[in-house]
XYZ file of C-alpha atoms in Angstrom:
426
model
C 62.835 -15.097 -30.539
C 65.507 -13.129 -28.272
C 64.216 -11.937 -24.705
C 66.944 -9.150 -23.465
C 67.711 -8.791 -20.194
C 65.868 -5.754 -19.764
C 62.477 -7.267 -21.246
C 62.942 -10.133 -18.480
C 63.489 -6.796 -15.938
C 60.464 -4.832 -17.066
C 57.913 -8.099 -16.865
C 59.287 -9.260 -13.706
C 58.360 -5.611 -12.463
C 55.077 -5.327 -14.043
C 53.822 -8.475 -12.325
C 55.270 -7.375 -8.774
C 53.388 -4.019 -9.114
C 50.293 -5.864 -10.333
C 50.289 -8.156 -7.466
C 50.752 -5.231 -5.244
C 48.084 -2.947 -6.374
C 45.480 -5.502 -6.082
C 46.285 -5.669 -2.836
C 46.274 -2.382 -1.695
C 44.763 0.063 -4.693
C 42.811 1.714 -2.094
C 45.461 2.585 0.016
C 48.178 3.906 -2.261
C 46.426 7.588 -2.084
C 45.653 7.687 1.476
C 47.754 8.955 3.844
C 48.397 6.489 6.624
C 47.577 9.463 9.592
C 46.358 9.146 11.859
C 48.426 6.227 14.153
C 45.594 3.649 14.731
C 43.592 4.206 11.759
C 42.241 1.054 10.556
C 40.280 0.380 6.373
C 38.981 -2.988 5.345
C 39.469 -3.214 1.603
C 37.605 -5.720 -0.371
C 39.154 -7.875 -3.080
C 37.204 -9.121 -6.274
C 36.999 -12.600 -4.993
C 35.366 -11.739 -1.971
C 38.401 -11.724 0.425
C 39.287 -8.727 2.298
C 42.026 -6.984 3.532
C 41.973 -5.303 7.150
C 44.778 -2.565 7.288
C 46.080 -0.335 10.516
C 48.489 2.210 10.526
C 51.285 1.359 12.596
C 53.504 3.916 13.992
C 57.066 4.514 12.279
C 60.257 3.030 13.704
C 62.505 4.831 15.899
C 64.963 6.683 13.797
C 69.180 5.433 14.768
C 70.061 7.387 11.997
C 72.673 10.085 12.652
C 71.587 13.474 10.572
C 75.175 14.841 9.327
C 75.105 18.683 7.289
C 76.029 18.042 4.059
C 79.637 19.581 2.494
C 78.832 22.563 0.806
C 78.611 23.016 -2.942
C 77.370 19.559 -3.023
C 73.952 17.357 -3.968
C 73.396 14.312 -1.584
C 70.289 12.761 -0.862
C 67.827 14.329 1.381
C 66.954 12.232 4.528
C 63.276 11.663 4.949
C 62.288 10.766 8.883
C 60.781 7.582 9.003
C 57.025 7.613 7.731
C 53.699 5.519 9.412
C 52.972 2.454 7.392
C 50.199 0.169 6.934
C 50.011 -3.326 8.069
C 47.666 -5.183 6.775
C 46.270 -8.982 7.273
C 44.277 -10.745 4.418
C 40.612 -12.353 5.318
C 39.551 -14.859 3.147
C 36.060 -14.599 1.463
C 32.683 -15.697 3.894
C 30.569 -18.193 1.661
C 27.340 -16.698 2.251
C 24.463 -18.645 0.317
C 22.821 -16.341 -2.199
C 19.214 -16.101 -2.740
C 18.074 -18.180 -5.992
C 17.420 -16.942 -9.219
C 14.068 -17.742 -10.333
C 12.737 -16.031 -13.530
C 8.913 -15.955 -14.099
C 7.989 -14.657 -17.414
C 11.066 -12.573 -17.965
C 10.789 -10.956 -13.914
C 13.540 -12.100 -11.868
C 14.421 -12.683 -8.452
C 16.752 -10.464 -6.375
C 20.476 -11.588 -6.266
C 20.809 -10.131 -2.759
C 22.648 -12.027 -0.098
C 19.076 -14.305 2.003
C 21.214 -12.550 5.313
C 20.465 -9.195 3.157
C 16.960 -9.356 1.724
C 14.466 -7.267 3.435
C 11.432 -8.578 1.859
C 7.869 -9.063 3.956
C 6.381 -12.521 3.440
C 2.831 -12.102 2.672
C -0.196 -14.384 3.576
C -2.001 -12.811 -0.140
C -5.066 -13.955 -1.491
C -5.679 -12.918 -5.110
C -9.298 -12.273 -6.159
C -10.304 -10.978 -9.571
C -13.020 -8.255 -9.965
C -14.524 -9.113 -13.289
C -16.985 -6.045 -12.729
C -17.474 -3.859 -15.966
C -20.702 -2.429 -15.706
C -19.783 1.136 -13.853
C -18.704 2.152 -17.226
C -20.259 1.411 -20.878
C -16.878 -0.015 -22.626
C -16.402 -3.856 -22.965
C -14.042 -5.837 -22.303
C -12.960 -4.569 -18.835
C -14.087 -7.476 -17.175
C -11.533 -9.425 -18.685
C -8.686 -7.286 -16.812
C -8.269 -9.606 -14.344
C -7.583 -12.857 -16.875
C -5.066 -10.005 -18.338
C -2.968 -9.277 -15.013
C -2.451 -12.717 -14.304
C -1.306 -13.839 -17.373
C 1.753 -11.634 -16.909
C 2.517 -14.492 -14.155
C 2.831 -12.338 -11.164
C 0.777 -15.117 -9.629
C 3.797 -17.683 -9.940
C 6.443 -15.057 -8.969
C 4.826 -14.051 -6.174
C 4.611 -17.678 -4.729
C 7.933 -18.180 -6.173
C 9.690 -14.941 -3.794
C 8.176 -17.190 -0.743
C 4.795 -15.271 -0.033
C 1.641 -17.920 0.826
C -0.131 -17.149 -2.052
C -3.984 -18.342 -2.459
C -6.125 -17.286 -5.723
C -9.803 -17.154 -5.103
C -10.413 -16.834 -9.187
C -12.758 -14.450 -10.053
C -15.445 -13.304 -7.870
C -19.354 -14.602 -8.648
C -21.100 -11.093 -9.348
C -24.368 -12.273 -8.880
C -27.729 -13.233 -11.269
C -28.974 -9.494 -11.940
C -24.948 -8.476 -12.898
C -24.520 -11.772 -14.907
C -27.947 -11.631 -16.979
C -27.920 -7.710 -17.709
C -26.261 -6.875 -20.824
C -22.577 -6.065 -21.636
C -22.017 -2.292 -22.503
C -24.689 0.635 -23.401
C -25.421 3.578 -22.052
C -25.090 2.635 -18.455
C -26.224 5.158 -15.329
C -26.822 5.541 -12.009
C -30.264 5.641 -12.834
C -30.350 1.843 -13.219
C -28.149 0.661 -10.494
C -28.991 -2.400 -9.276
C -26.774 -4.418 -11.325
C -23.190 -2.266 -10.150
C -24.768 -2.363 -6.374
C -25.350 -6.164 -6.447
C -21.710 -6.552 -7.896
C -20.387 -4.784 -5.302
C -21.709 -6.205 -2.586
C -20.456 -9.426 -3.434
C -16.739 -7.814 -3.811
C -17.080 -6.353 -0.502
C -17.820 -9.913 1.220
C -15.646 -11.669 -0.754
C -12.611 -9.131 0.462
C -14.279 -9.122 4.357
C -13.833 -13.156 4.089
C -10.034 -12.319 3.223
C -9.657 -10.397 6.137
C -11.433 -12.422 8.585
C -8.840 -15.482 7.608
C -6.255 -12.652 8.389
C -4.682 -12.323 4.868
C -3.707 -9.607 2.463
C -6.580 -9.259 -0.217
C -5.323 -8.310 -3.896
C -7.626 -7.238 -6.139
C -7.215 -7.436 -10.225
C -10.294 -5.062 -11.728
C -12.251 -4.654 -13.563
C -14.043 -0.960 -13.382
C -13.160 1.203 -10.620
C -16.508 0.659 -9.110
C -15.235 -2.045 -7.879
C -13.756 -0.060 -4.799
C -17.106 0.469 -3.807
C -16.936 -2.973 -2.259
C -13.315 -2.946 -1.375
C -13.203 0.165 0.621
C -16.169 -0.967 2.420
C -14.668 -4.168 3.582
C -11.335 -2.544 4.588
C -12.776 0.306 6.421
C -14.942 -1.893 9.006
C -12.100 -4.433 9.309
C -9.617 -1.572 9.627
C -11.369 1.575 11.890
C -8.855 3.776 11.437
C -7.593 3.074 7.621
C -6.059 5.353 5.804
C -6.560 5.455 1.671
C -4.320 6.307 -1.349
C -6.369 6.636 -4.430
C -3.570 6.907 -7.703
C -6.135 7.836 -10.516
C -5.905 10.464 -13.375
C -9.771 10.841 -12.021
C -11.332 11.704 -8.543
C -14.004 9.131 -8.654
C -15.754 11.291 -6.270
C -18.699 12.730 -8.007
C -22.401 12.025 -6.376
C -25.981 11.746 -7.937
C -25.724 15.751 -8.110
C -22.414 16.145 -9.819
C -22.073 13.146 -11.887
C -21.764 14.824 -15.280
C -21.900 11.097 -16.972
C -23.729 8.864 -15.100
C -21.141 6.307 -15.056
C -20.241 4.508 -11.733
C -16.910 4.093 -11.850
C -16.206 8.115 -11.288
C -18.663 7.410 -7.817
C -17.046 5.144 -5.858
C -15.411 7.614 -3.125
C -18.645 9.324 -2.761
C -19.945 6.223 -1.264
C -17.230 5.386 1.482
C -16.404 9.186 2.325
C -17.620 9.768 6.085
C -18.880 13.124 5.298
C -20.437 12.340 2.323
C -22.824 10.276 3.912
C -26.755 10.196 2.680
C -25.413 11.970 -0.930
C -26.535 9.222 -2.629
C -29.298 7.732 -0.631
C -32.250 7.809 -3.240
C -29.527 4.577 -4.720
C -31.118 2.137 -2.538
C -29.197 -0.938 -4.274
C -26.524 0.807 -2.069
C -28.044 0.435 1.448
C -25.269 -2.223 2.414
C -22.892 0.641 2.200
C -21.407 2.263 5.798
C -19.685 5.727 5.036
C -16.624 5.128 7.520
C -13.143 6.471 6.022
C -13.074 10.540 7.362
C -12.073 12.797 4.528
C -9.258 13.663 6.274
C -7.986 10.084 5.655
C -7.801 10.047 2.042
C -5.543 11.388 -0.726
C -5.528 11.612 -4.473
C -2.254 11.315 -6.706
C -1.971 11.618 -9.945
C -4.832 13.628 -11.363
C -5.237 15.581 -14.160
C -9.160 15.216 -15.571
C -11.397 16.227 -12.179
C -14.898 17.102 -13.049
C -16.085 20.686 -11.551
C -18.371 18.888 -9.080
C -15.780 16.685 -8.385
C -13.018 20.298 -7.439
C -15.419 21.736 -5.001
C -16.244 18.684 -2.933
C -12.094 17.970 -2.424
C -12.260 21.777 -1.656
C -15.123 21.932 0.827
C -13.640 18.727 2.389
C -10.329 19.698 2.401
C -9.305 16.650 0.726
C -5.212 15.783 0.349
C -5.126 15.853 -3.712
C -1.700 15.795 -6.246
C -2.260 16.302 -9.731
C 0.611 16.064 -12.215
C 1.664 19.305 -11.923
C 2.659 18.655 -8.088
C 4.516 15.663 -9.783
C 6.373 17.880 -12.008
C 7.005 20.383 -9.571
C 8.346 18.262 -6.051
C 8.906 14.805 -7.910
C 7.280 11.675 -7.002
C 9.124 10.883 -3.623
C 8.502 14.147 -2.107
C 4.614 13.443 -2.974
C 4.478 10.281 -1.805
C 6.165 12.385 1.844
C 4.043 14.849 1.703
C 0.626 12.267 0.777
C 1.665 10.038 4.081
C 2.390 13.350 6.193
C -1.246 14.492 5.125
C -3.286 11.390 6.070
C -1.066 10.117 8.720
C -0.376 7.018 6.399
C 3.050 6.070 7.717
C 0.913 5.462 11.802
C -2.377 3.524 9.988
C -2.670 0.826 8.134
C -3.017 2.098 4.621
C -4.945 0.963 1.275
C -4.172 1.326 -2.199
C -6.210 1.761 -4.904
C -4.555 2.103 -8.196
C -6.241 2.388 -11.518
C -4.368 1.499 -14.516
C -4.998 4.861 -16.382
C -3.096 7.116 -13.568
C 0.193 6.111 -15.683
C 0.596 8.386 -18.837
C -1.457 6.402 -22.145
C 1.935 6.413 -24.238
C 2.752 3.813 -21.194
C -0.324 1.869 -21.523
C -1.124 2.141 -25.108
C -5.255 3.148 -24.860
C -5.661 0.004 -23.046
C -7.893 1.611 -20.278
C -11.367 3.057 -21.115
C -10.656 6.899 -20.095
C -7.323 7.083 -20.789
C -5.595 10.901 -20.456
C -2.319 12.413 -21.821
C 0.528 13.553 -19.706
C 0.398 10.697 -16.713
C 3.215 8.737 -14.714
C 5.853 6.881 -16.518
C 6.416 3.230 -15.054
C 9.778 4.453 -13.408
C 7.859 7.115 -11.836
C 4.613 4.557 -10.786
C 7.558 2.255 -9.381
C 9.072 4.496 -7.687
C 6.041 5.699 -5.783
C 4.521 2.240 -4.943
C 8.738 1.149 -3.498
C 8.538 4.404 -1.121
C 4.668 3.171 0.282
C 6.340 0.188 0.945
C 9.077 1.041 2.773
C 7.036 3.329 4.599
C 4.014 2.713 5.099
C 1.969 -0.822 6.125
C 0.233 -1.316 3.439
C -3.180 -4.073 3.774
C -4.742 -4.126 0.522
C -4.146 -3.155 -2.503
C -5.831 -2.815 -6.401
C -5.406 -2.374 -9.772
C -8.479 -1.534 -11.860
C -9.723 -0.310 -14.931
C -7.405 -2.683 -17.448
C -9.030 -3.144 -20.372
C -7.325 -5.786 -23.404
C -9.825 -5.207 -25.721
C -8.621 -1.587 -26.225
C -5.414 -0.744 -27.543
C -3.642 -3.468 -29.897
C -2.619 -6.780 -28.832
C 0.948 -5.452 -28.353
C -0.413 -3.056 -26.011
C -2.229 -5.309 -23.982
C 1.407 -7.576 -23.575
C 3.272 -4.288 -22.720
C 0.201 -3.600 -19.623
C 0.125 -6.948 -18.589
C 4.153 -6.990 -18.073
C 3.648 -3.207 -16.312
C 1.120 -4.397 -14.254
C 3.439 -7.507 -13.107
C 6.218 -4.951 -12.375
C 3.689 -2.478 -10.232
C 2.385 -5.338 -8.117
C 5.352 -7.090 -7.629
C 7.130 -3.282 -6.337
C 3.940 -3.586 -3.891
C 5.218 -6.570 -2.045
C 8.880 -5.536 -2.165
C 9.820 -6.743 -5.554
C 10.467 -3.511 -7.178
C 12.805 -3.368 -10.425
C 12.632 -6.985 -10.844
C 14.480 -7.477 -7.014
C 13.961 -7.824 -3.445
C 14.368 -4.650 -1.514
């Protein structure tokens, strides 16, 4: 095989040309103007090049007019150039990659990560008797066997698990499912109470208390706890439902669409004739607490948000701003970016072709997971969050492939909620 002279020409070239792009790429189409401009351009391997325009050269050149009726070449005046010195590449330890059941860690620089170290205790809510469907009280052995446990610990947070919570004798011996209604309490008010000093115990040892659910009547005894601990708290409630109705309005009789009605300042004394529910202080103003995501309020349900001037964002405030400017607009209204704020999140405020029917009221037309994740990243980067649930996951609804697909969702949601959103650290 015969290499001509020009072949030997033409690679030679290529390689000088190569050699000096990659040095410089970025500055071949910018002007070197003004004198003293300086760019740091970094290089694949992690190396950098810091560049300053440097003025031009005196000219000694001696500018002759050319003989008419003739081409010569045009002088140019001598042009600024860049200098530029090469940095070699910091070795900056990267964070780990640790990968718990398919979620993995950030690959941010440790200098870079911005992630709050928790102290988090983990309690499960097994309570399933505010509503008459089974198999809600398993929820909690659902949502951690998606192994957010593990990756939690794993990110660094001190991580304690309390197991599920003991419910008490009347909860434990009355019957799963049936009709179920606030005229036969006792059991859902003894459940409760037992949540709510359970989570005050978490607070007292100073710690961030996550709740797995279980019903949404749960929050009964979760917003009681975190309103005396925290005078001035301030609550987002993500729910396709209000959860506010009273004795009066409760078109079902199910206890799980009540639990507001008990912690709401100024509805104090609207459900006194439910004395399993003496325990209970209405502390948390109106004023305090906001609604996202709802789409199936009961008429009762409308005119007490009305009268109380409640902040509330259905899905069609979703549509119309978009999820960030809602989650703005929820803080602005309940002063949730000065207070220390609680979450309460039920499972069926994301849309059901998410979820699959693995919730016991699901309804059409909800959140998509980017849209859920999106939400709970902006709360944390702006807000202090103290406490935060997920209720209302039910694995014996839907198929089993259902229940895999909301046990990995709820690992991504919770995991966003300590800083972990996307599968990294933000």
């Amino acid at each position: 095989m015969k290499i001509t002279l020009f072949e030997i020409f033409a690679i030679s070239l290529v390689l000088l040309v190569s050699e000096s792009l990659s040095d410089s790429l970025y500055l071949s189409h910018r002007r070197c103007s003004p004198v003293g401009t300086s760019v740091v351009t970094t290089r694949l391997d992690g190396s950098s090049d810091s560049c300053i325009c440097h003025p031009p050269p005196p000219s000694t050149t001696t500018i002759h007019s050319p003989p008419p009726h003739k081409w010569v070449r045009r002088h140019r005046p001598p042009q600024a150039t860049w200098k530029c010195t090469t940095i070699a590449a910091l070795t900056t330890k990267a964070a780990p990659t640790v990968t718990t059941n398919g979620l993995e860690n950030s690959l941010v620089l440790l200098k870079e990560a911005k992630v709050k170290l928790r102290r988090i205790s983990v309690q499960g809510a097994p309570i399933q008797k505010g509503q008459p469907k089974k198999g809600v009280e398993n929820g909690p052995m659902l949502i951690r066997s998606s192994g957010i446990v593990e990756f939690l610990q794993d990110v660094g947070h001190d991580i304690l698990d309390y197991g599920n919570i003991h419910l008490g004798e009347i909860f434990n011996a009355a019957s799963v499912g049936g009709n179920v209604s606030i005229h036969d309490p006792a059991d859902v008010g003894e459940a409760t109470h037992h949540i709510y000093n359970n989570t005050k115990q978490i607070l007292e040892e100073n710690r961030f208390p996550l709740t797995f659910g279980g019903d949404h009547a749960l929050a009964i005894g979760t917003l009681s706890a975190m309103s005396e601990y925290y005078p001035d708290l301030a609550g987002i409630y993500i729910d396709a439902h209000a959860d506010i109705n009273t004795v009066d309005t409760s078109p079902s009789g199910n206890m799980h669409g009540m639990p507001l009605s008990f912690v709401i300042n100024e509805l104090y004394g609207c459900n006194s004739n439910l004395t399993d529910f003496s325990w209970v202080a209405a502390r948390i103003p109106a004023a305090n607490v906001a609604h996202i995501a709802l789409r199936d309020v009961d008429p009762g349900e409308t005119a007490i948000i009305d009268r109380l001037g409640m902040a509330s964002f259905t899905m069609r405030d979703i549509d119309r701003y978009g999820i960030r400017r809602v989650v703005d607009l929820t803080l602005d209204r309940i002063k949730g970016k000065t207070r220390p704020l609680y979450v309460s999140m039920d499972i069926d405020s994301l849309d059901d072709m998410e979820i699959g029917s693995t919730t016991g009221t699901p309804v059409p037309g909800g959140l998509t997971l980017r849209e859920a994740l999106a939400m709970i990243e902006d709360l944390y980067r702006s807000a202090n969050i103290v406490g935060f649930e997920l209720a209302e996951v039910n694995p014996a609804l839907g198929s089993e492939e259902a229940g895999r697909r909301v046990a990995e969702i709820s690992r991504h949601i919770l995991a966003c909620v300590f800083g972990s959103c996307y599968g990294r650290r933000v």
